[in-house]
Amino acid sequence: MKKVRETEQAHPLFRQVYEYALNRIERGEWKSHDKLPSIRLLAEELGVHRLTVFKAYRQLTEDGKVYVKDKSGYYVSQGHGQMLVQGFDEGSGVSSYLHSNPMYDIQRIPVKYQFSLALIDPGLLPNLFLSDYVKRVFDMYPKVMGTYASVQGDEELRETLSGHFRKQQHLQLSSGELLITSGAQQAINLIARMMLGPMDSVLIERPTYSVAMDIFRRAGARLVPVEITPEGYDLDEVEALMAKHKPRMFYMNPTHHNPTGYTVPVRQRKLLVELAERYRCLLVEDDPFRDMYFEEEPPPPIFAYDTEGWVVYIGSFSKYVAPGLRICAVACRYPLMERLIKIKSLEDNGTPLLNQKIFLHYYTSPRLQQHLGKLRIALQVQKEIMEQELSQSGWQWETPGGGLTLWVKLPDGTPVDALLRKSLEHSLSFVPGSVFDPLGEMRSWLRLCYSFVSEPLLREGMQKLTALARKL
Amino acid sequence: MKKVRETEQAHPLFRQVYEYALNRIERGEWKSHDKLPSIRLLAEELGVHRLTVFKAYRQLTEDGKVYVKDKSGYYVSQGHGQMLVQGFDEGSGVSSYLHSNPMYDIQRIPVKYQFSLALIDPGLLPNLFLSDYVKRVFDMYPKVMGTYASVQGDEELRETLSGHFRKQQHLQLSSGELLITSGAQQAINLIARMMLGPMDSVLIERPTYSVAMDIFRRAGARLVPVEITPEGYDLDEVEALMAKHKPRMFYMNPTHHNPTGYTVPVRQRKLLVELAERYRCLLVEDDPFRDMYFEEEPPPPIFAYDTEGWVVYIGSFSKYVAPGLRICAVACRYPLMERLIKIKSLEDNGTPLLNQKIFLHYYTSPRLQQHLGKLRIALQVQKEIMEQELSQSGWQWETPGGGLTLWVKLPDGTPVDALLRKSLEHSLSFVPGSVFDPLGEMRSWLRLCYSFVSEPLLREGMQKLTALARKL
């Protein structure tokens, strides 16, 4: 059974036995002072060599999980396996899922003044127009709902998007170098699966998209923060960190960055690719806000400067086309692409074809550009309203060139968590800065999304928020 | 940083350092006879205690990955890190993805006589009628494409499906006990994430759905096969295996089983729940073919007999409603459900709302039952055509009471793999039995799907197939 051997390669056998026993102890199946199965018995049960079990037991002893009595008896140490007594407690690898997801918890609360969701007000999306397209899609592909897409994604869609990337963003790209995923989050997941093992280092921006941190931590990776500022990164610091930590990848959102709105300048984009090559560190470029610019278009993606395949590009448009479709395109080179497809094939065997066809036909419609133009203006107006309302607050922020959020610094010592609690009582929500900070600090910061509520609620809400802050 | 601590709990620190170093060696970043970083240096770099690094290095030495020279120098052993030299080679945990997926490879090949896909001929699905519904859905929810669903799934859909399960299948179920996933495969994935760690045992049927095996192996689990026959399982064997291997779960498809078409009798269903409780083994009941019965309805799901929460039920209808929608409902009790939702929230943050709403409104339509009635007859007719064509072959099979496939035994010694190669040359495909066998045997068996091609292609294809077999 080849696969089993592969798995064993990845985890030497004795460490699998070690973990197996440790799980039994932690789940309380083997309780304090229980005698462990004899080496002979467990070796038989697991079909491994007795020396392998011996090695694992010895390790457990060294780690204080078990103790030896008499000559050959191994017993569970006192106090182990107390906390978890029933059958469903997290097995190894699960525990890291089971933290609460603060951003998700906040966003789930229904409020009148919604400043926590980095989403566009559905009222600003061309829904009715879109639904016409959907109806046409069914006339064009009457059997679309009866058909699975290929794992990599609909060829017609990949052709179209690679063409778009070539034209609009000067990317050298073929349809074979694109993978369609169900949203950017799935893309980050697939890439993490591909690249990360325990103790691997990942460079991430500080602050950064909190869900990405959760995904990398779940993979057992170590997060190494890189400060992002209105000027981009300190590349000397980036190089020093690459040299010191030998990170497997650098997860970045260099264009209208979430939550700050900052954009990394062109000069740095080229240098980052050189650093990636020199230190063999994959750049994972998450780029959902590129088309949401105000005055001027942002610089080309970092992917555009890559020639050696050290950049993976996550291009998602559905935030402003149709978030409900969950369509995202990942661009990378062979052999990465081949691996991503295999991982995707085990994950969900492909993104629904219907969603891909709807997206395709709307995306290629002449109306999209008009819609985009309007949307940019609407978002800029909302941003300016929010800034006006903040102008008297004494709070600090950098006016973003695009995106959906303001990254706001309150006077030091402002109890932002208390402000959030108070705000929720007044049906207003935002995300505290600490959620985006890999170090859990940035306690006087918060992220305000101006994209989801429009005048007059936006004005009202901001007045409430600043008033509440003054009271504290 | 709580999450990191949790991760460390799951993998003792020294083993993370061990794996970290091992990865560097296997990736060829540390090459044969390279000196490893000094204990002090690596301890600093990883921010762990020197003793932890010492422990890891000693383990690497014992495992022959490194050797010691002089007093304190650790060096990479000869021949390690030779095979993997570039940056993208699989990190730990990745290798298990990177096997080929034989079923998927076969199904991908476009052929005229398609007997490898356990899918229903799109021509048998009510596509046009469905598309009317879709159009209505957009009139009902004009903003459906601008909105994310909740992670657990659309409340309206969960209400409807829990009602359906209560009425049709006598399941005690509330909408809170359902999770909507993107297809059954994602459901199996989430459950594996929740339950399985390295060396954990999983009972699986022999033969079984091959993709499930891939998913469990990827989790590092050990597969323990349970024979499935027309009479169901040998419950004494099941109990013995549960007692011996203490499996975390038993993955089963007890109703119109894929690939065999067998159905586990009611009597066994009750007893299986008792065994699950006694041996603390979660039953994972995959049930995609329930509604595809011919003469008589199958017995209720095993989930219906469970009172203690030891069964997870995977109910997918989209095979016969709209495979392209990828809608599946997972039923389980607290606390499992809470865990599944958290895992789903990190995976893709929820299944597209559009797909859920379309499914909902079609599924509740009076037309669905009519469609189903017709579909059952159509499938039964195709099954009978296939059986007629096989009647002279001397091959053996059990007439299934439902489902989409025939599980056929050829005379011993028939080279099924050679038959597949020949068949592909004649634009005909099927899946060899060995693909479904956890032991990789069953070499004289094959799975034939009668659901995807209809008369006369079905007759033609079967005549070609039997003729090719005779020639071999």
PDB file of C-alpha atoms in Angstrom, chain B residues 117 316 330 339 343 410 471:
ATOM      1  CA  LEU B 117     -18.440   7.463 -13.627  1.00  0.00           C
ATOM      2  CA  SER B 316     -26.252  13.960  -0.238  1.00  0.00           C
ATOM      3  CA  VAL B 330     -24.132  16.330   7.465  1.00  0.00           C
ATOM      4  CA  ARG B 339     -16.381  21.122  16.090  1.00  0.00           C
ATOM      5  CA  ILE B 343     -13.334  23.244  11.009  1.00  0.00           C
ATOM      6  CA  LEU B 410     -14.728 -12.051 -13.801  1.00  0.00           C
ATOM      7  CA  LYS B 471     -10.146 -12.247 -26.452  1.00  0.00           C
TER       8      LYS B 471
END
